[in-house]
Amino acid sequence: MTTATNVIVIGSGFGGSVSAASLVDVGFTVKILERGPWRDSLPNQSQDIPNRVPFPTEGRHFFSKLVRTVRNNKLPGGKITLNKKGFYDVFLGKGLNIACSSNVGGGSHAYGGLNMLPPTPGYWDNITSNLSDQQMASHYRGVLKKMGSSVPDDAHMPMSIRKRFAGSDIIQSDAEAGNLQMGYLLPKEAGNPQEVVTPEGVRRREISPGEGGFLGSPSGGKTPLDVAYLYGAMKKGLEIYDQHEVLAIRKSLKQGQPRYCVKVENHHNGQFEEHFADHVIVAAGTLNTLELLLKSRDGDKGLGGMPRLGLKFGSNGDYFGYWYLKDKTQDLTQTLPVNGYVRLQEPPAGGPLNIVEAPLPCPDKLPLPRWIANKMRQGTMIAGMGKDAMDGVVSLKKGKLSVTYNPDNSPIFANIRQQLDLIGEKTGSRVFAFKRPTTVHPTGGACIGLDETSGVVDDKGEVYGHPGLYVADAAALPKPVEGPPSMTIAAWASHVAEQLIAKLGNQP
């Protein structure tokens, strides 16, 4: 099977959905190739999306749909695929574990719903002369509006840090502790969520306590990219090919064909396909984007070039722990996916870090032993983010994806661990932290640079030496965001699409 279009977008997460929708808005013919499936959410049901796959939120689906692939260099072929319709990929690398999602809508189903700008002003300044915080501000505003971002009050957040630690001389509980932008459909009447139908005919249910965490939001209470971007773009002609895994990108060889041939495995029928376009936007998620570009560069009749590909890879300083609060009087899972910042009233030297509390999924529908369910109700996840050294390397070794990352090079991990220990010590509720960092926000490896000796893409997202090939996800980010990166990825993707439209003179 061979097909052609103006633009192919690989991946439907924050990079892919935003760039694809922006291009469709001005008349380009665009197709998204997404290896993951549509999920069986209330919004997708209301749009009659076919081939829907359950979330891993209840019953047997927790085990059968949770993990797609486990990757490690010691495994045969470098990976074991458990279920091609699974929700997460897990990579066990040297010095770092990585988790990424696999769905139409990408990470918008798996993240906690935080819609935040970089916590440190000036993120986009001093990268190149054509990028700045001021220039990117309109892109952030547009994305926040589409996601329906707002700041929940305590009435909507039953287990908020502000309420639980009100008057504490240990944990901060001022207004700032919960002042987080979130992409949820909040109930008009707190505590009484209702099903609604949007003006576009999309059914959603206002978010309920205990729903919408990192196992997905079947009711659509947490705003997914499906709702925010994809449905509207589909009505304007966007084609979405779910469960189509891209294997390689090649230059077209035949005269008269578009310049790029994208080789795909169709998981619906097991067939291999070729899709053609003059412009290809890669937004498969950082690790998948890097693997795809490495294979496309180095394989038979590969693209070549990209000498900096795989360098300056980072973790965004992600570090997780389990905060065992041992509170048997409350069910800590019955709240929003994020409860607010966790900051000591007397932080150690260096000041407070970006640490948030994220409740575990409600165990009511999960087939778990009672003792595990009780641990989930009596504790929460606690997650820190910050500035890592971003000196990791992603490469292919004998065809296997390899990640080399030394967390000892990044003081942020010791700083977060110190604060987690202090939080546990001062509250009398121990924080069990994992020794090896785990990131759900990998960044870099195909970074923005001034030329091909300092980066992989220019400040428009276009790959040096390969006109028409773009990177629109976190692989392009040249430094850690130091906070939740979803809005920064989306703003970058909006910028990439804007630059492509400007380059082509708004003429598909």
Coordinates of C-alpha atoms in Angstrom, one line a residue:
M1 CA 0.0 0.0 0.0
T2 CA 1.3 3.5 -0.9
T3 CA -0.3 6.8 -0.2
A4 CA 0.7 10.5 -0.5
T5 CA -0.2 13.7 1.3
N6 CA 1.2 17.2 2.0
V7 CA 2.4 16.5 5.5
I8 CA 2.9 13.4 7.5
V9 CA 3.0 13.8 11.3
I10 CA 4.4 10.9 13.3
G11 CA 2.8 10.6 16.7
S12 CA -0.3 12.2 18.2
G13 CA 0.9 13.5 21.5
F14 CA 1.3 17.2 22.4
G15 CA 3.8 17.6 19.6
G16 CA 1.9 15.8 16.9
S17 CA -1.7 16.8 17.7
V18 CA -0.9 20.5 18.0
S19 CA 1.3 20.7 14.8
A20 CA -1.2 18.6 12.8
A21 CA -4.2 20.6 13.8
S22 CA -2.4 23.9 13.1
L23 CA -1.6 22.8 9.6
V24 CA -5.1 21.5 8.8
D25 CA -6.5 24.8 9.9
V26 CA -4.9 26.6 6.9
G27 CA -5.8 23.9 4.4
F28 CA -2.9 21.4 4.3
T29 CA -3.7 17.7 3.8
V30 CA -2.3 16.0 6.8
K31 CA -2.2 12.5 8.1
I32 CA -1.1 11.3 11.6
L33 CA 0.6 8.0 11.9
E34 CA 0.2 6.7 15.5
R35 CA 1.4 3.3 16.7
G36 CA -1.0 3.4 19.7
P37 CA -4.8 2.8 19.6
W38 CA -7.8 5.0 20.3
R39 CA -8.9 4.5 23.9
D40 CA -12.4 3.6 24.9
S41 CA -13.3 6.9 26.5
L42 CA -16.7 8.5 26.7
P43 CA -15.7 11.3 24.3
N44 CA -14.4 8.7 21.7
Q45 CA -17.6 6.7 22.1
S46 CA -19.6 9.9 21.4
Q47 CA -17.7 10.4 18.2
D48 CA -18.2 6.8 17.0
I49 CA -14.4 6.2 16.9
P50 CA -13.9 2.6 15.8
N51 CA -11.4 0.0 17.2
R52 CA -11.4 1.5 20.7
V53 CA -9.2 -0.2 23.3
P54 CA -9.9 -0.2 27.1
F55 CA -7.8 1.9 29.5
P56 CA -5.9 -0.1 32.1
T57 CA -8.3 1.3 34.8
E58 CA -10.2 -1.7 35.9
G59 CA -10.5 -5.5 36.1
R60 CA -8.3 -7.7 33.9
H61 CA -7.4 -4.7 31.7
F62 CA -5.1 -3.5 34.4
F63 CA -2.8 -6.4 33.7
S64 CA -3.5 -6.9 30.0
K65 CA -3.4 -3.2 28.9
L66 CA -0.9 -1.6 31.3
V67 CA 2.4 -2.4 29.6
R68 CA 3.0 -2.5 25.9
T69 CA 6.8 -3.1 25.7
V70 CA 9.7 -3.6 28.0
R71 CA 13.0 -2.5 26.6
N72 CA 16.5 -3.3 27.8
N73 CA 19.7 -4.1 26.0
K74 CA 20.0 -7.6 27.6
L75 CA 16.7 -8.7 26.2
P76 CA 16.5 -10.6 22.9
G77 CA 16.2 -7.9 20.2
G78 CA 16.4 -5.3 22.9
K79 CA 12.7 -5.5 23.9
I80 CA 9.8 -7.7 24.7
T81 CA 6.4 -6.6 23.4
L82 CA 3.7 -7.8 25.7
N83 CA 0.7 -6.2 24.1
K84 CA 0.7 -3.9 21.1
K85 CA -2.4 -2.2 22.6
G86 CA -0.7 -1.6 25.9
F87 CA -0.7 1.8 27.6
Y88 CA 3.0 2.2 28.5
D89 CA 6.4 1.5 27.2
V90 CA 9.1 0.9 29.9
F91 CA 12.8 1.3 29.1
L92 CA 15.3 0.1 31.7
G93 CA 18.4 2.0 30.8
K94 CA 21.9 2.4 32.3
G95 CA 21.4 4.9 35.1
L96 CA 17.8 5.8 34.2
N97 CA 14.4 4.2 33.7
I98 CA 12.0 5.8 31.2
A99 CA 8.2 5.4 30.8
C100 CA 6.2 6.7 27.9
S101 CA 2.6 6.2 26.7
S102 CA 1.2 4.7 23.5
N103 CA -2.2 6.1 22.5
V104 CA -4.0 8.3 20.1
G105 CA -3.7 11.5 22.1
G106 CA -0.3 10.4 23.5
G107 CA 0.7 11.6 26.9
S108 CA -2.5 13.6 27.4
H109 CA -4.1 10.4 28.6
A110 CA -1.2 9.5 31.0
Y111 CA -0.1 12.8 32.5
G112 CA -1.5 14.4 35.6
G113 CA -3.2 17.2 33.8
L114 CA -0.7 19.9 34.8
N115 CA -0.7 22.7 32.2
M116 CA 2.2 24.8 33.4
L117 CA 4.8 27.1 31.8
P118 CA 8.5 26.6 32.7
P119 CA 8.9 27.7 36.3
T120 CA 12.0 29.7 35.6
P121 CA 11.4 32.7 33.4
G122 CA 13.6 33.1 30.3
Y123 CA 13.4 29.4 29.2
W124 CA 13.4 30.3 25.5
D125 CA 15.8 33.2 25.7
N126 CA 19.4 32.8 24.6
I127 CA 18.8 29.6 22.5
T128 CA 18.9 31.4 19.2
S129 CA 18.2 35.0 18.1
N130 CA 14.9 33.9 16.7
L131 CA 13.5 32.3 19.9
S132 CA 12.5 34.1 23.1
D133 CA 9.9 33.9 25.9
Q134 CA 8.2 36.9 24.3
Q135 CA 8.0 35.3 20.9
M136 CA 6.7 32.0 22.3
A137 CA 4.1 33.6 24.6
S138 CA 1.3 33.6 22.1
H139 CA 1.8 29.8 21.5
Y140 CA 1.5 29.1 25.2
R141 CA -1.7 31.2 25.4
G142 CA -3.2 29.4 22.5
V143 CA -2.5 25.9 23.9
L144 CA -3.8 26.8 27.4
K145 CA -7.0 28.1 25.9
K146 CA -7.5 24.9 23.8
M147 CA -6.8 22.7 26.9
G148 CA -9.4 24.6 29.0
S149 CA -6.7 25.2 31.6
S150 CA -7.8 26.6 35.0
V151 CA -6.7 26.6 38.6
P152 CA -9.0 24.4 40.8
D153 CA -10.0 25.6 44.2
D154 CA -10.0 23.5 47.4
A155 CA -13.7 22.6 46.8
H156 CA -12.7 20.7 43.7
M157 CA -9.6 19.2 45.3
P158 CA -10.8 17.2 48.4
M159 CA -7.2 16.2 49.5
S160 CA -5.4 19.4 48.6
I161 CA -2.2 20.2 50.3
R162 CA -3.7 23.5 51.4
K163 CA -6.5 21.8 53.3
R164 CA -4.7 18.9 54.8
F165 CA -1.8 21.0 56.1
A166 CA -3.7 24.1 57.0
G167 CA -1.9 25.8 59.9
S168 CA 1.0 23.4 59.7
D169 CA 4.4 24.6 60.8
I170 CA 6.1 22.0 58.6
I171 CA 4.4 22.0 55.2
Q172 CA 3.5 25.2 53.4
S173 CA -0.3 25.5 52.9
D174 CA -0.7 29.0 51.5
A175 CA -2.5 29.8 48.3
E176 CA 0.6 29.2 46.3
A177 CA 0.8 25.6 47.4
G178 CA -2.2 24.8 45.2
N179 CA -1.8 27.4 42.5
L180 CA -1.5 25.0 39.6
Q181 CA -2.9 25.3 36.1
M182 CA -4.7 22.1 35.2
G183 CA -6.5 20.8 32.1
Y184 CA -9.7 19.3 33.7
L185 CA -13.4 19.7 33.1
L186 CA -14.2 20.8 36.6
P187 CA -17.8 20.4 37.9
K188 CA -19.9 23.5 37.9
E189 CA -21.0 22.3 41.4
A190 CA -18.1 21.0 43.3
G191 CA -18.6 17.4 44.5
N192 CA -21.4 16.8 42.0
P193 CA -19.9 15.9 38.6
Q194 CA -22.3 15.7 35.7
E195 CA -22.2 14.5 32.1
V196 CA -22.1 17.3 29.6
V197 CA -22.4 17.6 25.9
T198 CA -20.1 20.3 24.3
P199 CA -21.4 22.6 21.5
E200 CA -19.4 20.3 19.1
G201 CA -21.4 17.3 20.2
V202 CA -18.7 15.7 22.4
R203 CA -19.9 13.9 25.5
R204 CA -17.7 14.3 28.6
R205 CA -18.2 13.8 32.3
E206 CA -16.9 16.4 34.7
I207 CA -13.9 15.1 36.6
S208 CA -14.6 13.0 39.7
P209 CA -12.3 12.5 42.7
G210 CA -10.2 9.4 42.1
E211 CA -10.5 9.6 38.3
G212 CA -8.2 10.9 35.6
G213 CA -4.7 9.9 36.9
F214 CA -1.8 8.2 35.1
L215 CA -4.0 5.3 34.0
G216 CA -6.1 7.5 31.9
S217 CA -9.5 9.3 32.1
P218 CA -12.2 7.1 30.6
S219 CA -14.9 9.8 31.3
G220 CA -12.9 12.6 29.6
G221 CA -12.8 14.6 32.8
K222 CA -9.1 15.2 32.2
T223 CA -8.9 17.0 28.9
P224 CA -7.3 14.8 26.3
L225 CA -5.8 16.0 23.0
D226 CA -8.6 14.0 21.2
V227 CA -11.1 16.6 22.6
A228 CA -8.9 19.7 22.5
Y229 CA -7.4 19.2 19.0
L230 CA -8.1 16.1 17.1
Y231 CA -11.9 16.0 16.6
G232 CA -12.0 19.5 15.2
A233 CA -9.1 18.8 12.9
M234 CA -10.7 15.5 11.7
K235 CA -13.8 17.5 10.6
K236 CA -11.4 19.6 8.5
G237 CA -9.8 16.6 6.8
L238 CA -7.1 15.3 9.2
E239 CA -6.6 11.6 8.7
I240 CA -5.5 9.6 11.8
Y241 CA -4.0 6.1 11.2
D242 CA -4.1 4.4 14.6
Q243 CA -1.9 1.4 15.3
H244 CA 0.4 2.3 12.4
E245 CA 4.0 2.1 13.7
V246 CA 6.6 4.0 11.7
L247 CA 9.7 1.9 11.1
A248 CA 11.9 4.3 9.1
I249 CA 12.0 7.5 7.0
R250 CA 13.8 7.3 3.7
K251 CA 14.4 9.7 0.8
S252 CA 12.1 8.9 -2.1
L253 CA 14.0 7.5 -5.1
K254 CA 11.4 7.7 -7.9
Q255 CA 11.1 10.9 -9.9
G256 CA 7.9 12.7 -9.4
Q257 CA 7.3 11.3 -5.9
P258 CA 7.2 13.4 -2.8
R259 CA 10.7 13.6 -1.2
Y260 CA 10.1 11.4 1.8
C261 CA 8.9 7.8 2.1
V262 CA 7.7 6.7 5.5
K263 CA 7.8 3.0 6.1
V264 CA 5.0 1.7 8.4
E265 CA 3.8 -1.5 10.0
N266 CA 0.0 -1.6 10.2
H267 CA -0.8 -3.5 13.4
H268 CA -4.4 -3.9 12.4
N269 CA -3.6 -6.3 9.6
G270 CA 0.2 -7.0 9.9
Q271 CA 0.9 -5.5 6.5
F272 CA 3.8 -3.1 5.7
E273 CA 3.0 0.2 4.0
E274 CA 4.7 3.2 2.4
H275 CA 3.4 6.7 2.9
F276 CA 4.8 9.7 1.0
A277 CA 5.0 13.4 1.7
D278 CA 7.2 16.4 1.0
H279 CA 7.1 17.3 4.7
V280 CA 7.4 15.0 7.7
I281 CA 7.1 16.1 11.3
V282 CA 8.5 13.7 13.8
A283 CA 6.7 13.9 17.2
A284 CA 6.7 10.3 18.4
G285 CA 7.8 11.1 22.0
T286 CA 11.4 11.8 22.8
L287 CA 12.7 8.2 23.0
N288 CA 10.7 6.9 20.1
T289 CA 11.6 10.0 18.0
L290 CA 15.3 9.4 18.7
E291 CA 15.1 5.7 17.9
L292 CA 13.3 6.4 14.6
L293 CA 15.8 9.1 13.6
L294 CA 18.8 6.9 14.5
K295 CA 17.4 4.0 12.4
S296 CA 16.5 6.3 9.6
R297 CA 20.0 7.9 9.6
D298 CA 22.0 4.7 10.0
G299 CA 20.1 2.1 8.1
D300 CA 20.4 0.8 4.6
K301 CA 20.1 3.8 2.2
G302 CA 19.6 5.9 5.3
L303 CA 19.3 9.7 5.5
G304 CA 22.8 10.3 6.8
G305 CA 23.9 13.5 8.5
M306 CA 22.7 14.5 11.9
P307 CA 26.1 14.2 13.7
R308 CA 24.6 15.5 17.0
L309 CA 21.7 13.0 17.1
G310 CA 21.4 11.2 20.4
L311 CA 23.5 13.7 22.3
K312 CA 22.4 16.1 25.1
F313 CA 19.7 13.7 26.3
G314 CA 18.1 14.4 29.7
S315 CA 15.5 13.4 32.2
N316 CA 14.1 16.8 33.2
G317 CA 15.4 15.9 36.7
D318 CA 12.4 13.6 37.3
Y319 CA 12.6 11.8 40.7
F320 CA 9.8 9.9 42.3
G321 CA 9.0 8.6 45.7
Y322 CA 6.1 7.1 47.6
W323 CA 4.9 9.1 50.6
Y324 CA 3.5 6.7 53.2
L325 CA 1.2 9.0 55.2
K326 CA -0.5 6.1 57.1
D327 CA -3.7 8.1 57.3
K328 CA -6.5 5.5 57.9
T329 CA -9.1 8.2 58.3
Q330 CA -9.1 9.4 54.7
D331 CA -8.8 7.8 51.3
L332 CA -6.0 9.8 49.7
T333 CA -6.9 8.5 46.2
Q334 CA -10.3 10.3 46.3
T335 CA -9.1 13.7 44.9
L336 CA -7.8 15.2 41.7
P337 CA -4.7 13.7 40.0
V338 CA -2.5 16.4 41.6
N339 CA -2.9 17.9 45.1
G340 CA -0.4 20.7 44.9
Y341 CA 3.2 21.6 45.7
V342 CA 4.9 20.0 48.7
R343 CA 7.2 22.6 50.2
L344 CA 8.8 22.7 53.7
Q345 CA 8.2 25.8 55.7
E346 CA 11.9 25.8 56.4
P347 CA 13.5 24.4 53.2
P348 CA 17.2 23.5 53.2
A349 CA 19.8 25.6 51.5
G350 CA 19.0 26.3 47.9
G351 CA 15.3 27.0 48.5
P352 CA 12.2 24.9 47.7
L353 CA 12.3 22.6 44.7
N354 CA 9.5 21.9 42.2
I355 CA 7.9 18.9 44.1
V356 CA 4.3 18.0 43.7
E357 CA 2.0 15.4 45.3
A358 CA 0.2 13.0 42.9
P359 CA -2.3 10.5 44.4
L360 CA -2.2 6.9 43.3
P361 CA -5.1 5.6 41.2
C362 CA -8.2 4.6 43.0
P363 CA -7.9 0.8 43.7
D364 CA -11.7 0.1 43.8
K365 CA -11.8 -1.5 40.3
L366 CA -8.3 -2.8 40.2
P367 CA -7.6 -6.6 40.9
L368 CA -5.1 -6.0 43.7
P369 CA -4.6 -7.6 47.1
R370 CA -6.2 -5.7 50.0
W371 CA -2.9 -4.8 51.5
I372 CA -1.7 -3.1 48.3
A373 CA -5.0 -1.3 48.0
N374 CA -4.7 0.0 51.5
K375 CA -1.2 1.3 50.8
M376 CA -2.6 3.1 47.8
R377 CA -5.3 4.8 49.9
Q378 CA -2.9 5.7 52.8
G379 CA -0.1 7.1 50.6
T380 CA 0.6 9.2 47.6
M381 CA 3.3 9.6 44.9
I382 CA 5.6 12.5 45.4
A383 CA 7.5 13.8 42.3
G384 CA 10.4 16.2 41.9
M385 CA 11.6 17.9 38.8
G386 CA 14.5 20.2 38.1
K387 CA 17.6 21.0 36.1
D388 CA 19.6 17.9 35.3
A389 CA 23.0 17.9 33.5
M390 CA 21.4 16.7 30.2
D391 CA 24.5 14.9 29.3
G392 CA 23.0 11.5 28.4
V393 CA 23.6 9.6 25.2
V394 CA 21.0 7.7 23.1
S395 CA 22.4 5.4 20.5
L396 CA 22.0 2.1 18.6
K397 CA 24.2 -0.8 19.6
K398 CA 23.9 -3.8 17.3
G399 CA 20.4 -2.5 16.3
K400 CA 19.3 -2.2 20.0
L401 CA 18.4 1.1 21.5
S402 CA 20.9 2.1 24.2
V403 CA 20.6 4.9 26.8
T404 CA 23.6 5.9 28.8
Y405 CA 22.9 8.3 31.6
N406 CA 24.9 9.0 34.8
P407 CA 22.6 10.5 37.5
D408 CA 25.7 11.3 39.6
N409 CA 26.4 14.1 37.2
S410 CA 23.2 15.9 38.1
P411 CA 23.1 17.4 41.6
I412 CA 19.3 17.8 41.3
F413 CA 18.7 14.2 42.2
A414 CA 20.6 14.5 45.5
N415 CA 18.8 17.8 46.2
I416 CA 15.4 16.3 45.7
R417 CA 16.3 13.2 47.7
Q418 CA 17.4 15.4 50.5
Q419 CA 14.1 17.3 50.5
L420 CA 12.1 14.1 50.3
D421 CA 14.0 12.7 53.3
L422 CA 13.4 16.0 55.2
I423 CA 9.7 15.9 54.3
G424 CA 9.4 12.3 55.7
E425 CA 11.5 13.1 58.8
K426 CA 9.5 16.3 59.7
T427 CA 6.1 14.8 59.0
G428 CA 6.8 11.4 60.6
S429 CA 5.7 9.8 57.3
R430 CA 8.5 8.3 55.4
V431 CA 9.1 8.9 51.7
F432 CA 10.4 5.8 50.0
A433 CA 12.4 7.0 47.0
F434 CA 13.6 4.9 44.2
K435 CA 17.4 4.6 44.0
R436 CA 17.6 4.9 40.2
P437 CA 15.8 7.9 38.7
T438 CA 12.7 7.3 36.6
T439 CA 11.6 9.9 34.1
V440 CA 8.3 10.3 32.3
H441 CA 9.6 13.6 30.8
P442 CA 12.7 12.7 28.7
T443 CA 14.1 15.6 26.7
G444 CA 16.7 16.3 24.1
G445 CA 18.8 14.2 21.8
A446 CA 17.7 16.1 18.7
C447 CA 18.2 19.5 20.1
I448 CA 17.8 23.0 18.7
G449 CA 21.2 24.4 17.7
L450 CA 22.8 27.1 15.6
D451 CA 24.1 24.6 13.0
E452 CA 24.6 20.9 12.7
T453 CA 27.8 21.1 14.8
S454 CA 25.7 22.2 17.8
G455 CA 22.3 20.7 17.2
V456 CA 20.1 18.5 15.1
V457 CA 17.3 21.0 14.2
D458 CA 17.2 24.8 13.6
D459 CA 15.0 27.3 15.5
K460 CA 12.2 26.4 13.1
G461 CA 12.4 22.7 14.0
E462 CA 13.8 21.7 10.6
V463 CA 16.5 19.0 10.6
Y464 CA 19.9 20.3 9.3
G465 CA 20.7 18.8 5.9
H466 CA 17.2 17.4 5.4
P467 CA 14.7 20.0 4.1
G468 CA 11.1 19.2 5.0
L469 CA 12.0 17.0 8.0
Y470 CA 11.0 18.4 11.4
V471 CA 11.1 17.5 15.0
A472 CA 8.1 18.9 17.1
D473 CA 8.4 17.1 20.4
A474 CA 10.6 17.3 23.5
A475 CA 13.5 15.7 21.7
A476 CA 14.2 19.2 20.3
L477 CA 14.3 20.9 23.7
P478 CA 17.9 21.9 24.4
K479 CA 17.6 22.3 28.1
P480 CA 15.4 20.8 30.9
V481 CA 12.0 22.5 31.5
E482 CA 12.4 21.9 35.2
G483 CA 8.6 21.4 35.5
P484 CA 5.9 19.6 33.7
P485 CA 6.9 20.0 30.0
S486 CA 3.6 19.3 28.2
M487 CA 2.7 22.9 27.5
T488 CA 6.2 23.7 26.4
I489 CA 6.2 20.8 23.9
A490 CA 2.8 22.0 22.7
A491 CA 4.0 25.6 22.3
W492 CA 7.1 24.4 20.4
A493 CA 4.9 22.3 18.1
S494 CA 2.7 25.3 17.4
H495 CA 5.8 27.3 16.6
V496 CA 7.1 24.6 14.2
A497 CA 3.8 24.5 12.4
E498 CA 3.7 28.3 12.2
Q499 CA 7.2 28.3 10.7
L500 CA 6.3 25.7 8.1
I501 CA 3.2 27.6 7.1
A502 CA 5.2 30.8 6.8
K503 CA 7.9 29.0 4.7
L504 CA 5.4 27.7 2.2
G505 CA 3.5 31.0 2.0
N506 CA 0.3 29.5 3.4
Q507 CA 0.0 27.5 0.2
P508 CA -0.4 23.7 0.7

